[in-house]
JSON list of C-alpha atoms in Angstrom, two decimals:
[
{"chain": "J", "resi": 198, "resn": "UNK", "atom": "CA", "xyz": [18.12, -17.45, -16.68]},
{"chain": "J", "resi": 199, "resn": "UNK", "atom": "CA", "xyz": [21.74, -18.53, -16.81]},
{"chain": "J", "resi": 200, "resn": "UNK", "atom": "CA", "xyz": [22.83, -21.81, -15.33]},
{"chain": "J", "resi": 201, "resn": "UNK", "atom": "CA", "xyz": [25.51, -21.48, -12.68]},
{"chain": "J", "resi": 202, "resn": "UNK", "atom": "CA", "xyz": [27.86, -24.34, -11.86]},
{"chain": "J", "resi": 203, "resn": "UNK", "atom": "CA", "xyz": [27.90, -23.10, -8.27]},
{"chain": "J", "resi": 204, "resn": "UNK", "atom": "CA", "xyz": [24.44, -24.54, -7.70]},
{"chain": "J", "resi": 205, "resn": "UNK", "atom": "CA", "xyz": [25.67, -27.96, -8.82]},
{"chain": "J", "resi": 206, "resn": "UNK", "atom": "CA", "xyz": [28.35, -27.77, -6.15]},
{"chain": "J", "resi": 207, "resn": "UNK", "atom": "CA", "xyz": [25.78, -26.73, -3.55]},
{"chain": "J", "resi": 208, "resn": "UNK", "atom": "CA", "xyz": [23.48, -29.61, -4.57]},
{"chain": "J", "resi": 209, "resn": "UNK", "atom": "CA", "xyz": [26.35, -32.12, -4.44]},
{"chain": "J", "resi": 210, "resn": "UNK", "atom": "CA", "xyz": [27.33, -30.89, -0.98]},
{"chain": "J", "resi": 211, "resn": "UNK", "atom": "CA", "xyz": [23.74, -31.14, 0.23]},
{"chain": "J", "resi": 212, "resn": "UNK", "atom": "CA", "xyz": [23.47, -34.68, -1.14]},
{"chain": "J", "resi": 213, "resn": "UNK", "atom": "CA", "xyz": [26.71, -35.73, 0.57]},
{"chain": "J", "resi": 214, "resn": "UNK", "atom": "CA", "xyz": [25.49, -34.23, 3.83]},
{"chain": "J", "resi": 215, "resn": "UNK", "atom": "CA", "xyz": [22.16, -36.05, 3.61]},
{"chain": "J", "resi": 216, "resn": "UNK", "atom": "CA", "xyz": [23.87, -39.39, 2.95]},
{"chain": "J", "resi": 217, "resn": "UNK", "atom": "CA", "xyz": [26.35, -38.89, 5.78]},
{"chain": "J", "resi": 218, "resn": "UNK", "atom": "CA", "xyz": [23.76, -37.78, 8.33]},
{"chain": "J", "resi": 219, "resn": "UNK", "atom": "CA", "xyz": [21.27, -40.39, 7.17]},
{"chain": "J", "resi": 220, "resn": "UNK", "atom": "CA", "xyz": [23.69, -43.25, 7.64]},
{"chain": "J", "resi": 221, "resn": "UNK", "atom": "CA", "xyz": [24.71, -42.04, 11.09]},
{"chain": "J", "resi": 222, "resn": "UNK", "atom": "CA", "xyz": [21.25, -41.49, 12.47]},
{"chain": "J", "resi": 223, "resn": "UNK", "atom": "CA", "xyz": [19.67, -44.62, 11.00]},
{"chain": "J", "resi": 224, "resn": "UNK", "atom": "CA", "xyz": [21.02, -46.67, 13.90]},
{"chain": "J", "resi": 225, "resn": "UNK", "atom": "CA", "xyz": [17.70, -46.47, 15.74]},
{"chain": "J", "resi": 226, "resn": "UNK", "atom": "CA", "xyz": [16.02, -48.27, 12.85]},
{"chain": "J", "resi": 227, "resn": "UNK", "atom": "CA", "xyz": [18.66, -50.94, 12.40]},
{"chain": "J", "resi": 228, "resn": "UNK", "atom": "CA", "xyz": [19.74, -51.50, 16.01]},
{"chain": "J", "resi": 229, "resn": "UNK", "atom": "CA", "xyz": [17.56, -54.51, 16.78]},
{"chain": "J", "resi": 230, "resn": "UNK", "atom": "CA", "xyz": [18.16, -56.34, 13.46]},
{"chain": "J", "resi": 231, "resn": "UNK", "atom": "CA", "xyz": [21.90, -55.69, 13.80]},
{"chain": "J", "resi": 232, "resn": "UNK", "atom": "CA", "xyz": [21.90, -57.07, 17.33]},
{"chain": "J", "resi": 233, "resn": "UNK", "atom": "CA", "xyz": [20.07, -60.20, 16.22]},
{"chain": "J", "resi": 234, "resn": "UNK", "atom": "CA", "xyz": [22.20, -60.84, 13.12]},
{"chain": "J", "resi": 235, "resn": "UNK", "atom": "CA", "xyz": [25.58, -60.21, 14.74]},
{"chain": "J", "resi": 236, "resn": "UNK", "atom": "CA", "xyz": [24.78, -61.62, 18.20]},
{"chain": "J", "resi": 237, "resn": "UNK", "atom": "CA", "xyz": [26.09, -58.39, 19.71]},
{"chain": "J", "resi": 238, "resn": "UNK", "atom": "CA", "xyz": [24.28, -56.64, 22.53]},
{"chain": "J", "resi": 239, "resn": "UNK", "atom": "CA", "xyz": [22.39, -53.45, 21.85]},
{"chain": "J", "resi": 240, "resn": "UNK", "atom": "CA", "xyz": [24.63, -51.76, 24.42]},
{"chain": "J", "resi": 241, "resn": "UNK", "atom": "CA", "xyz": [27.74, -52.85, 22.50]},
{"chain": "J", "resi": 242, "resn": "UNK", "atom": "CA", "xyz": [26.42, -51.49, 19.22]},
{"chain": "J", "resi": 243, "resn": "UNK", "atom": "CA", "xyz": [25.29, -48.27, 20.88]},
{"chain": "J", "resi": 244, "resn": "UNK", "atom": "CA", "xyz": [28.69, -47.90, 22.55]},
{"chain": "J", "resi": 245, "resn": "UNK", "atom": "CA", "xyz": [30.37, -48.17, 19.16]},
{"chain": "J", "resi": 246, "resn": "UNK", "atom": "CA", "xyz": [28.09, -45.43, 17.85]},
{"chain": "J", "resi": 247, "resn": "UNK", "atom": "CA", "xyz": [28.84, -43.26, 20.87]},
{"chain": "J", "resi": 248, "resn": "UNK", "atom": "CA", "xyz": [32.55, -43.72, 20.20]},
{"chain": "J", "resi": 249, "resn": "UNK", "atom": "CA", "xyz": [31.89, -42.73, 16.58]},
{"chain": "J", "resi": 250, "resn": "UNK", "atom": "CA", "xyz": [30.25, -39.47, 17.66]},
{"chain": "J", "resi": 251, "resn": "UNK", "atom": "CA", "xyz": [33.08, -38.66, 20.07]},
{"chain": "J", "resi": 252, "resn": "UNK", "atom": "CA", "xyz": [35.74, -39.30, 17.42]},
{"chain": "J", "resi": 253, "resn": "UNK", "atom": "CA", "xyz": [33.80, -37.16, 14.95]},
{"chain": "J", "resi": 254, "resn": "UNK", "atom": "CA", "xyz": [33.63, -34.33, 17.46]},
{"chain": "J", "resi": 255, "resn": "UNK", "atom": "CA", "xyz": [37.34, -34.48, 18.19]},
{"chain": "J", "resi": 256, "resn": "UNK", "atom": "CA", "xyz": [38.17, -35.06, 14.53]},
{"chain": "J", "resi": 257, "resn": "UNK", "atom": "CA", "xyz": [36.42, -31.82, 13.67]},
{"chain": "J", "resi": 258, "resn": "UNK", "atom": "CA", "xyz": [39.30, -29.93, 15.23]},
{"chain": "J", "resi": 259, "resn": "UNK", "atom": "CA", "xyz": [41.83, -31.81, 13.10]},
{"chain": "J", "resi": 260, "resn": "UNK", "atom": "CA", "xyz": [39.77, -31.40, 9.92]},
{"chain": "J", "resi": 261, "resn": "UNK", "atom": "CA", "xyz": [39.43, -27.70, 10.68]},
{"chain": "J", "resi": 262, "resn": "UNK", "atom": "CA", "xyz": [43.18, -27.26, 11.06]},
{"chain": "J", "resi": 263, "resn": "UNK", "atom": "CA", "xyz": [43.81, -29.23, 7.86]},
{"chain": "J", "resi": 264, "resn": "UNK", "atom": "CA", "xyz": [41.19, -27.15, 6.07]},
{"chain": "J", "resi": 265, "resn": "UNK", "atom": "CA", "xyz": [42.88, -23.94, 7.18]},
{"chain": "J", "resi": 266, "resn": "UNK", "atom": "CA", "xyz": [46.20, -25.21, 5.91]},
{"chain": "J", "resi": 267, "resn": "UNK", "atom": "CA", "xyz": [45.28, -26.90, 2.61]},
{"chain": "J", "resi": 268, "resn": "UNK", "atom": "CA", "xyz": [41.86, -25.47, 1.76]},
{"chain": "J", "resi": 269, "resn": "UNK", "atom": "CA", "xyz": [38.31, -26.69, 2.07]},
{"chain": "J", "resi": 270, "resn": "UNK", "atom": "CA", "xyz": [38.19, -28.37, -1.36]},
{"chain": "J", "resi": 271, "resn": "UNK", "atom": "CA", "xyz": [40.89, -30.90, -0.47]},
{"chain": "J", "resi": 272, "resn": "UNK", "atom": "CA", "xyz": [39.32, -31.62, 2.91]},
{"chain": "J", "resi": 273, "resn": "UNK", "atom": "CA", "xyz": [35.81, -32.09, 1.53]},
{"chain": "J", "resi": 274, "resn": "UNK", "atom": "CA", "xyz": [36.97, -34.35, -1.28]},
{"chain": "J", "resi": 275, "resn": "UNK", "atom": "CA", "xyz": [39.08, -36.42, 1.11]},
{"chain": "J", "resi": 276, "resn": "UNK", "atom": "CA", "xyz": [36.15, -36.70, 3.49]},
{"chain": "J", "resi": 277, "resn": "UNK", "atom": "CA", "xyz": [33.82, -37.75, 0.68]},
{"chain": "J", "resi": 278, "resn": "UNK", "atom": "CA", "xyz": [36.22, -40.46, -0.47]},
{"chain": "J", "resi": 279, "resn": "UNK", "atom": "CA", "xyz": [36.74, -41.71, 3.09]},
{"chain": "J", "resi": 280, "resn": "UNK", "atom": "CA", "xyz": [32.98, -41.75, 3.69]},
{"chain": "J", "resi": 281, "resn": "UNK", "atom": "CA", "xyz": [32.42, -43.72, 0.51]},
{"chain": "J", "resi": 282, "resn": "UNK", "atom": "CA", "xyz": [35.10, -46.25, 1.42]},
{"chain": "J", "resi": 283, "resn": "UNK", "atom": "CA", "xyz": [33.74, -46.59, 4.95]},
{"chain": "J", "resi": 284, "resn": "UNK", "atom": "CA", "xyz": [30.21, -47.22, 3.68]},
{"chain": "J", "resi": 285, "resn": "UNK", "atom": "CA", "xyz": [31.47, -49.85, 1.24]},
{"chain": "J", "resi": 286, "resn": "UNK", "atom": "CA", "xyz": [33.48, -51.57, 3.98]},
{"chain": "J", "resi": 287, "resn": "UNK", "atom": "CA", "xyz": [30.54, -51.41, 6.40]},
{"chain": "J", "resi": 288, "resn": "UNK", "atom": "CA", "xyz": [28.07, -52.97, 3.98]}
]
């Protein structure tokens, strides 16, 4: 059985997707502790998350156009770097 580098790329993409989706949908678990620690209301935190989802939905059009113009590799790598920076800044 020969080892194909393509499967490494697939695995890396799956891992990035799991991290991205996991951080977004973990709000239900962390909502109450975040509200207590920051003294923000649950509605305020939930509104920020709603805004996040709306921006992601609209941003998908922009990322799609950029992907068509420059290629998927550039877009995915840029998105991965931006996600990493955002997670570092958010922690």
